[in-house]
Coordinates of C-alpha atoms in Angstrom, one line a residue:
X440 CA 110.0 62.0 74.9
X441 CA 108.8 63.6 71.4
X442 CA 109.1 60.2 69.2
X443 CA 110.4 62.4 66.0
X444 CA 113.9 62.5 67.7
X445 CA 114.1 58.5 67.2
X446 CA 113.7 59.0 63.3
X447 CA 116.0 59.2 61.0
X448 CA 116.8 62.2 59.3
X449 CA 117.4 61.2 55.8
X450 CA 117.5 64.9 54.6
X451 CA 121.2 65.0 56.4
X452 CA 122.4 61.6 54.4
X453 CA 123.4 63.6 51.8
X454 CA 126.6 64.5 54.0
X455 CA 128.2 61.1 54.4
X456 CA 127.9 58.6 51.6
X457 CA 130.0 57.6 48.8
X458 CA 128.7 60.4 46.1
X459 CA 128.8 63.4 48.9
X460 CA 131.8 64.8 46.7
X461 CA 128.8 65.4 44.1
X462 CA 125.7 65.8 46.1
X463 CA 127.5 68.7 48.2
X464 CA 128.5 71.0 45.0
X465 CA 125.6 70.5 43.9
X466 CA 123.1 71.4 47.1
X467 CA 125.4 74.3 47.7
X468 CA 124.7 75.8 44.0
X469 CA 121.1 75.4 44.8
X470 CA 121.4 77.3 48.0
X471 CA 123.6 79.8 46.4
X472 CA 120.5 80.5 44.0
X473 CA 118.0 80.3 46.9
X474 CA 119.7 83.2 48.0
X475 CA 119.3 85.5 45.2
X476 CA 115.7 84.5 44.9
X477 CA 116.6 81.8 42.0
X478 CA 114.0 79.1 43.7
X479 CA 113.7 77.5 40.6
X480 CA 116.7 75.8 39.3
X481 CA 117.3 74.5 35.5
X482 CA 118.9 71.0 35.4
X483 CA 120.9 73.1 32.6
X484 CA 122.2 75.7 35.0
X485 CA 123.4 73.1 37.7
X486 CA 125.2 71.0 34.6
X487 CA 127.0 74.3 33.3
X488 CA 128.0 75.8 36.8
X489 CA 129.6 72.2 37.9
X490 CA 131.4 72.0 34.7
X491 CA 133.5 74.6 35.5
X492 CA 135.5 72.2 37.8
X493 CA 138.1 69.8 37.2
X494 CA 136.8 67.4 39.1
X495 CA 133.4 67.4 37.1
X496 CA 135.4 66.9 34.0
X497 CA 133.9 64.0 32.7
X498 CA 130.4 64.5 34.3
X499 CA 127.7 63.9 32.3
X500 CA 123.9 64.6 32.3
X501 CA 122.9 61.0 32.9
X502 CA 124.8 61.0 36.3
X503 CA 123.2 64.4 37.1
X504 CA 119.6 63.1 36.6
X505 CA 120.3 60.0 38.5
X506 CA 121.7 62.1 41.6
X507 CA 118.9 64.8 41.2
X508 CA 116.9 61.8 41.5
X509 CA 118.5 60.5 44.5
X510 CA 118.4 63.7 46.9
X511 CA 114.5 64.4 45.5
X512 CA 114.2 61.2 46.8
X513 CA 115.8 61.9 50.2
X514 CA 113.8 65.3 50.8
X515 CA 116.3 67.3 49.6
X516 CA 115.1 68.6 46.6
X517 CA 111.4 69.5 45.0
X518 CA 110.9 68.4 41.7
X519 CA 108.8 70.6 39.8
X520 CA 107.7 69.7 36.3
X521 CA 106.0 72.0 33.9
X522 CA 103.5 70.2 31.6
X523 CA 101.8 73.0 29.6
X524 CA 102.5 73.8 26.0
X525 CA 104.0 70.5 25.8
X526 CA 103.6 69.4 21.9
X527 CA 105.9 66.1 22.1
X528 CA 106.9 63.8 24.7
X529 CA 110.7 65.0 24.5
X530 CA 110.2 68.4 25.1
X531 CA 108.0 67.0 27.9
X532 CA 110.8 65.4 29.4
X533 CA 113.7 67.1 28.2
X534 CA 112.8 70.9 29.2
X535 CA 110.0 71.1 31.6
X536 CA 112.2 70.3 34.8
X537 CA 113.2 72.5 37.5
X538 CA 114.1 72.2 41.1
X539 CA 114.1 73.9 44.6
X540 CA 115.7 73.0 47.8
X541 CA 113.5 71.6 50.8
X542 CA 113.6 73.8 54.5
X543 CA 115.5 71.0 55.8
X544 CA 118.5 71.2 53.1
X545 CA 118.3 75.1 53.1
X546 CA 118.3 75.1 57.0
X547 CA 121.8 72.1 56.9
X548 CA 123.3 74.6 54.0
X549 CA 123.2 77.7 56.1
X550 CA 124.6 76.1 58.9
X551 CA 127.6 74.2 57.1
X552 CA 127.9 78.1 55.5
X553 CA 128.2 79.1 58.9
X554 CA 130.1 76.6 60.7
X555 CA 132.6 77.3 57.1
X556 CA 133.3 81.2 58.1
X557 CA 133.5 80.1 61.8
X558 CA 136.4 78.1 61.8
X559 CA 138.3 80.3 58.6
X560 CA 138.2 83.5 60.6
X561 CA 139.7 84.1 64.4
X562 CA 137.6 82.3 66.3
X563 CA 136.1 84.2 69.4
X564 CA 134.8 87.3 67.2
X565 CA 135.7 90.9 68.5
X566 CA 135.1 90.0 72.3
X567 CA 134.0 93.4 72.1
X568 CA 134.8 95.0 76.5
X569 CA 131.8 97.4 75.9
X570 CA 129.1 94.2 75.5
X571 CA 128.9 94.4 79.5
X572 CA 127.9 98.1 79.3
X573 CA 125.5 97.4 76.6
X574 CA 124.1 94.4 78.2
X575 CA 123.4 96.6 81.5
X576 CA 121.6 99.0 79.9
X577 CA 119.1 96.4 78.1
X578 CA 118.3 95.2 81.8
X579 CA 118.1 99.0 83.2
X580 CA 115.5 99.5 79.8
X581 CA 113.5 96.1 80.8
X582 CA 113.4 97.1 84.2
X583 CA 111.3 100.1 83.7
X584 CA 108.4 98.4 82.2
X585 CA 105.9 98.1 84.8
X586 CA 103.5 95.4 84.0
X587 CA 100.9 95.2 87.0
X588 CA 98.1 95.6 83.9
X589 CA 97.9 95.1 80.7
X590 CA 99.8 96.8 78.2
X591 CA 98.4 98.4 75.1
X592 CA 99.6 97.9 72.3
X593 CA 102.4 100.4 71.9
X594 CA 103.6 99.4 74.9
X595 CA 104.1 95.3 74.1
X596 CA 106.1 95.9 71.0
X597 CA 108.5 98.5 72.9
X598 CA 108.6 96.0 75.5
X599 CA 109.2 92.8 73.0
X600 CA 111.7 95.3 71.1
X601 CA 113.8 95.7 74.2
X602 CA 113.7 92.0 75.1
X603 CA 114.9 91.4 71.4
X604 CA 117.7 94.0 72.4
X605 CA 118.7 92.3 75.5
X606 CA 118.8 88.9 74.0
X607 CA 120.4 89.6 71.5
X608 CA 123.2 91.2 73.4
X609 CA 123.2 88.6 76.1
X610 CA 123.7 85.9 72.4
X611 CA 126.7 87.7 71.8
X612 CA 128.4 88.1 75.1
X613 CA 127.8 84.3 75.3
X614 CA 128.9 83.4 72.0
X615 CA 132.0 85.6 71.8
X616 CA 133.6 84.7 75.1
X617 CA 132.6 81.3 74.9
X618 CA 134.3 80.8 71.1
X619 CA 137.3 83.0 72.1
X620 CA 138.2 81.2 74.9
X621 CA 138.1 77.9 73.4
X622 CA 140.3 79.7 70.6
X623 CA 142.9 80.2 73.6
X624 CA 143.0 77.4 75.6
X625 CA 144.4 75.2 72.3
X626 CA 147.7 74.7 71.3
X627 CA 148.1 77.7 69.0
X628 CA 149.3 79.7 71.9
X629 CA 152.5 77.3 72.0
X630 CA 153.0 77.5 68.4
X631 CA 152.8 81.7 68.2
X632 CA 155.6 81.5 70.6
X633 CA 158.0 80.1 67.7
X634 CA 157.8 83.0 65.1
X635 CA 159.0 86.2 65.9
X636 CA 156.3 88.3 66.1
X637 CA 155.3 86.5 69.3
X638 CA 156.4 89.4 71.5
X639 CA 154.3 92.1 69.9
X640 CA 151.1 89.3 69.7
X641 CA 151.8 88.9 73.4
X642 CA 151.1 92.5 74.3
X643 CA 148.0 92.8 72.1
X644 CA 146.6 89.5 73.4
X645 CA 147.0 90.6 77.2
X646 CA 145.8 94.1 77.0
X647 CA 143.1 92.9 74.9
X648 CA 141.4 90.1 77.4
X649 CA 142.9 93.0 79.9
X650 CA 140.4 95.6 78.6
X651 CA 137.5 93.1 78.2
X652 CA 137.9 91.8 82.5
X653 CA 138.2 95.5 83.2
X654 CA 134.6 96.1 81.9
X655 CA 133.4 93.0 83.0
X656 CA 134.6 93.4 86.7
X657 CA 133.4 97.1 86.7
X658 CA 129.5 96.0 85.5
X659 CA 129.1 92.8 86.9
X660 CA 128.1 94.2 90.1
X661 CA 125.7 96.8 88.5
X662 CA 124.5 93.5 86.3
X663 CA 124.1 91.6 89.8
X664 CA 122.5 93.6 91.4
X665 CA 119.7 94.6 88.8
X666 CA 118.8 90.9 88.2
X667 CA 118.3 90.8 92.0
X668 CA 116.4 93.1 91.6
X669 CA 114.1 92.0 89.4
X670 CA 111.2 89.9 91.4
X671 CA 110.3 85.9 89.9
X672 CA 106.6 87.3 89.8
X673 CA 107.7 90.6 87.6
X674 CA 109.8 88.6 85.5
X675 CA 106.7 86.1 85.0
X676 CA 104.8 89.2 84.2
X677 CA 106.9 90.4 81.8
X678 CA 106.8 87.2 79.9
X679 CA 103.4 86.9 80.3
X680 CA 103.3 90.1 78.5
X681 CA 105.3 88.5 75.7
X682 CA 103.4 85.7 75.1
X683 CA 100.3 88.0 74.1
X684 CA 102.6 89.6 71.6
X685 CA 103.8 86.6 70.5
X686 CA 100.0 85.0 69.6
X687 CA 99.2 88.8 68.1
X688 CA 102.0 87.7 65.3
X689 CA 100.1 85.6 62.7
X690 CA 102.0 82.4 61.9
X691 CA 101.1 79.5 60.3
X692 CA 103.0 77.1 63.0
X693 CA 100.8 76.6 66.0
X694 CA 102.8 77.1 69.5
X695 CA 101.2 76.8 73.0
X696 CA 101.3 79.8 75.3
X697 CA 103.2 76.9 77.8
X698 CA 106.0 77.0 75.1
X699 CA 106.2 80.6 74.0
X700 CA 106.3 80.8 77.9
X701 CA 109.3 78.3 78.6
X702 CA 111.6 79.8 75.5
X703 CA 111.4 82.9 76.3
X704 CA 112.2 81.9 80.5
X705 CA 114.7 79.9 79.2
X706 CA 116.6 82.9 78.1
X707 CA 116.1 84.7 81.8
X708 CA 117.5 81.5 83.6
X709 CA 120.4 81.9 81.3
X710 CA 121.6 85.5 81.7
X711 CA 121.1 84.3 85.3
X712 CA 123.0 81.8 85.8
X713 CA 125.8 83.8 83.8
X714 CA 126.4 86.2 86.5
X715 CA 124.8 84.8 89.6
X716 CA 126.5 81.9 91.5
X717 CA 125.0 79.2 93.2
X718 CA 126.5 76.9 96.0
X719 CA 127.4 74.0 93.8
X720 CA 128.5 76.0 90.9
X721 CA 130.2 79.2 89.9
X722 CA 129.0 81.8 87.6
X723 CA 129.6 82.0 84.0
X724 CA 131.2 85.3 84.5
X725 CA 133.4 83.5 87.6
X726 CA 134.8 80.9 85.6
X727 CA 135.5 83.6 82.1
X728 CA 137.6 85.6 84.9
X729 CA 139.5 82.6 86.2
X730 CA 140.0 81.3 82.6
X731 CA 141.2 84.7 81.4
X732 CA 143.6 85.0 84.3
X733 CA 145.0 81.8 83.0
X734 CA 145.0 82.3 79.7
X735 CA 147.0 85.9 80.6
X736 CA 149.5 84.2 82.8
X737 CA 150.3 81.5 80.4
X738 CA 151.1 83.9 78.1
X739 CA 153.3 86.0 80.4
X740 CA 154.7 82.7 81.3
X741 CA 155.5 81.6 77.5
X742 CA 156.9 84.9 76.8
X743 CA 159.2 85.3 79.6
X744 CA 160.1 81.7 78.5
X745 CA 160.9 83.1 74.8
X746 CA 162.7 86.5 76.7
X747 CA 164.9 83.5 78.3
X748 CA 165.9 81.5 75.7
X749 CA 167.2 84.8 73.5
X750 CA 169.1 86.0 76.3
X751 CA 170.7 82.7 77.0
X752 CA 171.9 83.0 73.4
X753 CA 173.3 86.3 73.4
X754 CA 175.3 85.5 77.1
X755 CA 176.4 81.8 75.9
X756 CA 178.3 84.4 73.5
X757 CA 180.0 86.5 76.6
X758 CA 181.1 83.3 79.0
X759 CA 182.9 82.1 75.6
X760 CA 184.9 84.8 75.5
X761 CA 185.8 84.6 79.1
X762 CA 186.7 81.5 78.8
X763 CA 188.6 82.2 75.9
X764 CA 190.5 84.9 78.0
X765 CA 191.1 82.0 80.8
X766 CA 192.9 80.1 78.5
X767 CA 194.8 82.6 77.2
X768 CA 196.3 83.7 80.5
X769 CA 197.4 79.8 81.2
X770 CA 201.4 79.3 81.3
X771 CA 201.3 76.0 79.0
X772 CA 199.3 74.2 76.5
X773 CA 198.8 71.2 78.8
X774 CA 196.8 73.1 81.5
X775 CA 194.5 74.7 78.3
X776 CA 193.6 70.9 77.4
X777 CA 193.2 70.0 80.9
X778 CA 190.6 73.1 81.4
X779 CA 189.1 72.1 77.9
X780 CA 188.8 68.2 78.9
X781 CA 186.7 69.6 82.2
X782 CA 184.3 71.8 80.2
X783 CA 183.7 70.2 77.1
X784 CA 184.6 66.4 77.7
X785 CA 186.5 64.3 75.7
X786 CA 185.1 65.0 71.5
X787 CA 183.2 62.0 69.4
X788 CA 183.3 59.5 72.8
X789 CA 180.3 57.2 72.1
X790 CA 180.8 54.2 74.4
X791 CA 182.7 53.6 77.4
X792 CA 184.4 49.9 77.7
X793 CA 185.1 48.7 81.1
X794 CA 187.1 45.7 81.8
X795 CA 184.9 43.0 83.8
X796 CA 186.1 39.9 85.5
X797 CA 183.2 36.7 85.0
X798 CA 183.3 36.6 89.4
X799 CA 182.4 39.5 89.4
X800 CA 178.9 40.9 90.3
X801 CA 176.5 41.8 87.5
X802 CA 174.6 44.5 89.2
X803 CA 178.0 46.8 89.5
X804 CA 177.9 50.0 87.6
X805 CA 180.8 51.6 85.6
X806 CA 181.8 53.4 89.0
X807 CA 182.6 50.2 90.8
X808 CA 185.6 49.2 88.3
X809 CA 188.9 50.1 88.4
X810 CA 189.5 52.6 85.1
X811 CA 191.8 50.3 82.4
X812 CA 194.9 52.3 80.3
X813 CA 193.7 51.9 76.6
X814 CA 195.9 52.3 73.4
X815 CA 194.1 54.9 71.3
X816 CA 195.5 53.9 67.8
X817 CA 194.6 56.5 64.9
X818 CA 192.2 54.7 61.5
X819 CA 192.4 57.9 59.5
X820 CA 195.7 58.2 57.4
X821 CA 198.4 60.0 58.6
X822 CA 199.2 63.4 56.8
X823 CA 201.4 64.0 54.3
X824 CA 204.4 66.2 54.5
X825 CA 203.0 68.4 51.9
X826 CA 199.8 68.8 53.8
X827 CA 201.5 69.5 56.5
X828 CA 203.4 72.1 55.0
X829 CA 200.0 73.3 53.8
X830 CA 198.3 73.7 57.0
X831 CA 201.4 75.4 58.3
X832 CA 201.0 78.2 56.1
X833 CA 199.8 81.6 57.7
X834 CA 197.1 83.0 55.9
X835 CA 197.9 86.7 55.2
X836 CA 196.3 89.6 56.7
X837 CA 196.3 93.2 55.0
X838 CA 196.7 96.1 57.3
X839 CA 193.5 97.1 56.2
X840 CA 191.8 94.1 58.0
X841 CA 194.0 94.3 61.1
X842 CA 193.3 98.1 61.5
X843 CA 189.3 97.3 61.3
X844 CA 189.9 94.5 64.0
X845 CA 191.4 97.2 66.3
X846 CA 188.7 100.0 65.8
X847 CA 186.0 97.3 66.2
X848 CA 187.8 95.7 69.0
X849 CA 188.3 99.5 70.8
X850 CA 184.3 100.4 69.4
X851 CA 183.2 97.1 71.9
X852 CA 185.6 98.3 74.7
X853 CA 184.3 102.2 74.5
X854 CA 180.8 100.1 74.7
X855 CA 180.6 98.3 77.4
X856 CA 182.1 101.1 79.4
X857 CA 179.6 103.4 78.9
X858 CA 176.8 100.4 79.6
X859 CA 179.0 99.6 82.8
X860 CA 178.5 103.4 84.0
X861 CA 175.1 103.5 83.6
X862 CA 174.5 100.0 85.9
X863 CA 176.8 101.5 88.5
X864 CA 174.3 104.0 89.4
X865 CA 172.1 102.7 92.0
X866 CA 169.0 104.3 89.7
X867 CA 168.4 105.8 86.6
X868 CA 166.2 108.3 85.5
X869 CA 165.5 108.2 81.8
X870 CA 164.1 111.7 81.5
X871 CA 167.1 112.7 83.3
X872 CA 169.5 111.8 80.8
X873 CA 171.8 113.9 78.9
X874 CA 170.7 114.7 75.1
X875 CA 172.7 112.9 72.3
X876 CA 172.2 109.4 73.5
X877 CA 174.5 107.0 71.3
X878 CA 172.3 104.4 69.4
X879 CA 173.7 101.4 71.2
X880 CA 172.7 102.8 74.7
X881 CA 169.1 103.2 73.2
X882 CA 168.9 99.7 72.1
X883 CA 170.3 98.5 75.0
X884 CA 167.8 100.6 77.2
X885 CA 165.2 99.3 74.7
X886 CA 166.0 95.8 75.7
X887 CA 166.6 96.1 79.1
X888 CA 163.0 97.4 79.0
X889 CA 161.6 94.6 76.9
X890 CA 163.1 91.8 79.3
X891 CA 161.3 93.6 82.5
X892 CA 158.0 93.9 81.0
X893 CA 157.7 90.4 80.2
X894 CA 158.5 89.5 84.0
X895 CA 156.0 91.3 86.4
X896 CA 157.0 91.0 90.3
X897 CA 154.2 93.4 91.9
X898 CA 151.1 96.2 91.0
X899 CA 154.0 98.0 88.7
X900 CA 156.9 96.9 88.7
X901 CA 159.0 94.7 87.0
X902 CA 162.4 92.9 86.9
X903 CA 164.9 92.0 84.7
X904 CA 168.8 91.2 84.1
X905 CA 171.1 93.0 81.6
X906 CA 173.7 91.5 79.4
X907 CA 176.5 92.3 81.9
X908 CA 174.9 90.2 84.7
X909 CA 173.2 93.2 86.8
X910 CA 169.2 92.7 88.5
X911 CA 167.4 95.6 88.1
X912 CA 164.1 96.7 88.9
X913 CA 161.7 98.7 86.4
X914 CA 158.6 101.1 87.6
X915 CA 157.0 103.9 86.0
X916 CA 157.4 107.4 87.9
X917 CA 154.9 108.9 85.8
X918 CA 151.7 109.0 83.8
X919 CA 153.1 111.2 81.4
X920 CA 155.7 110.0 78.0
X921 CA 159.1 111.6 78.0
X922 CA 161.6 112.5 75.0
X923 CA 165.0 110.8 75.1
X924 CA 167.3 112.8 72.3
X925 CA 169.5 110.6 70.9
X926 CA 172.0 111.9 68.4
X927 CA 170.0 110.1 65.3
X928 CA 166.7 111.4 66.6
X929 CA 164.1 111.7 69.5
X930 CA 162.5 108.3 71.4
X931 CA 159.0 109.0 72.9
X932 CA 158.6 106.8 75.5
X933 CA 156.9 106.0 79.5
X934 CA 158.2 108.1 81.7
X935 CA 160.3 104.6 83.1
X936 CA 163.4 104.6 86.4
X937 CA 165.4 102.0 86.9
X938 CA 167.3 100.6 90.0
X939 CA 170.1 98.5 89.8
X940 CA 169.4 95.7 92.6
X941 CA 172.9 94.2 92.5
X942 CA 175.4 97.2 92.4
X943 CA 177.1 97.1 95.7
X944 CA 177.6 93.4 94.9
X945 CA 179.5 93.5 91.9

């Protein structure tokens, strides 16, 4: 084991102590600087930037020296002191100091910089579905080297140029999928489901891991098959040939040929285990698939969930009202309460009070007594007359108001007719229907639609309930998109049949 991983890396204690709230600002201005080629950094110009902030409001310059002082001493900063020219020992001190960052601090900064955009953006990138295709071709373009001799020198930086291209490819396959998957397999999926755009990010979210499997089904073969291809001894070769690029680059690190050989192995072992499976293990490509699959079907599963719960609440609205009618058509009032009690229970009951006898058993349940006749006796005051006269009153109703009850109450009738005729055909053609479509049968249509697609049953088709209580069954005929004319315009839409499952049984 290399004995520097048991030291400890002081450079990163900047990161957790009780003054991080200052050390951090202030190591992130200096890497800020480092970036536009400001190495050299005035004790000045950190003092004025963090006095911007509120929280720096009573900073001072003597606190600023002592934690300069600290993080030179931890390695994270170079002092650099400028002693020429220097008539008295003030201006010695006072303006003859400047600082840089340390490798180490700049290497922890870009990384927290990093990390920072990482988890403030989508996770997962673009999960771009033409990576695959790009990926393939970098192997097709390594492939053709031939390396039974040495190559010139043209010849290794072509060949290190499309190595660089096919790592770097490979990174971001890996990367991407990896991030995006991790993105979806959280609990943010559950939570989309609550806002109302959930629908519409459904359809976007399955079509786009949709597109990405497509690709990735359609070259992994291709991708297979190449790295099968592709001998152990030819692939040693072509490192081989690396490695002799590599030591032409002058670099002031030493490396061994042994590591140079190893790193860039590494990267071959890992674009094939991605793809190729062994008998303990599936492929990296395997288990993306199988993730994506579920990721897809939880989805579908949430949003047929969401498609449920609005359509109980629109038909809670319709078994109302046939109740409603149920009581209506009852001779007396004592047969409405006696439906009523059934349904809904007796209102505000919170405790049930059985008589018990102390010979009794105490392992009986409330269904092993005899029911007891109790004296309901009223604790709220009993109305006056002149409320009673009050609440007796009938509120009066303009003809206006009654003649807008009966057109909106005939508007719902004509309605549900015309939705009635168009479930009593066994199937319906959209493209086949007359021109100026009412806007209610489009939204209806529209919603019928919407319910089926989130409920697949086969390669195609789909199923779905209406409103009324009908099953039917939704396919496309056609490739091509139809025009519905309605009388307030013209719907484009898939050429879409329907067939009514449950019309004979109605």
């Amino acid at each position: 084991m290399d004995l520097s991983l048991t030291r400890v890396v002081k450079e990163a204690n900047y990161l957790s102590t009780k003054k991080t709230n200052r050390y951090r600002p202030i190591l992130r201005y200096m890497y800020e600087q480092h970036r536009i080629f400001n190495n050299d950094v005035l004790p000045i110009e950190i003092f004025t930037h963090l006095k911007q902030f509120p929280e720096f409001g009573d900073y001072t310059l003597e606190e600023q020296d002592d934690d300069l002082s600290v993080l030179v001493e931890n390695n994270n900063l170079v002092l650099k002191q400028d002693n020429t020219d220097a008539i008295t020992l003030e201006e010695l001190i006072k303006n003859r100091k400047s600082y840089s960052l340390t490798d180490y601090t700049i290497e922890f900064e870009k990384m927290l910089v990093f990390m920072e955009k990482k988890l403030h953006r989508i996770r997962g990138g673009s999960l771009d579905k033409n990576l695959t295709e790009r990926l393939y071709t970098a192997l097709v373009k390594l492939n053709g080297f031939s390396v039974q001799t040495d190559l010139d020198k043209s010849s290794l930086v072509q060949l290190y140029e499309a190595w660089e291209e096919l790592f770097e490819r490979f990174t971001k396959l890996d990367n991407d999928a990896s991030d995006y998957l991790s993105h979806i397999s959280g609990d943010k999926l559950d939570s989309r489901m609550e806002t109302d755009s959930f629908i519409v990010f459904k359809n976007q979210f399955c079509s786009y891991l949709t597109d990405f499997m497509v690709e990735l089904n359609r070259n992994s073969p291709a991708i297979i098959n190449i790295i099968k291809r592709i001998s152990e001894k030819k692939i040693q070769g072509i490192i081989l040939q690396l490695v002799r690029h590599k030591k032409n680059i002058p670099s002031t690190t030493v490396v061994s040929d042994k590591e140079y050989f190893d790193t860039f192995f590494d990267v071959w072992t890992g674009i094939c285990n991605w793809f190729l499976e062994t008998d303990i293990k599936l492929s990296k490509a395997s288990q993306l698939e199988i993730r994506t699959r579920d990721a897809i079907s939880k989805m579908s599963k949430l949003a047929h969930f969401h498609a449920e719960r609005q359509f109980v609440k629109k038909s809670r609205v319709t078994e109302f009202l046939r109740l409603a009618d149920m009581v209506h058509g009852f001779g007396n009032l004592d047969e409405a309460h006696k439906v009523f009690s059934y349904l809904f229970g007796f209102e505000g009951v919170q405790h049930f009070k059985v008589a018990r006898k102390p010979s009794e058993r105490n392992d009986g349940t409330v269904w092993d007594f005899e029911p007891d006749e109790l004296d309901v006796t009223y604790r709220i005051q009993q109305p006056s007359d002149r409320t009673r006269k009050q609440n007796l009153k009938v509120p009066k109703v303009s003809q206006e108001s009654l003649t807008l009850q009966r057109l909106l109450k005939e508007q719902l009738a004509f309605e549900e007719s015309v939705l009635k005729a168009l479930v009593e055909q066994p199937c319906l053609v959209l493209k086949e229907l007359e021109s100026g479509i009412e806007p209610f049968v489009r939204k209806a249509l529209l919603d019928w639609i919407s319910a089926a697609l989130l409920n697949p049953i086969g390669y195609g088709i789909y199923e779905g309930t209406t409103e009324l209580g009908v099953k039917f069954k939704l396919y496309k005929a056609s490739s091509e998109i139809i025009e519905l004319h309605c009388s307030d315009g013209i719907l484009f839409l898939p050429d879409f049949e329907l067939t009514f499952t449950e019309v004979e049984n109605r």
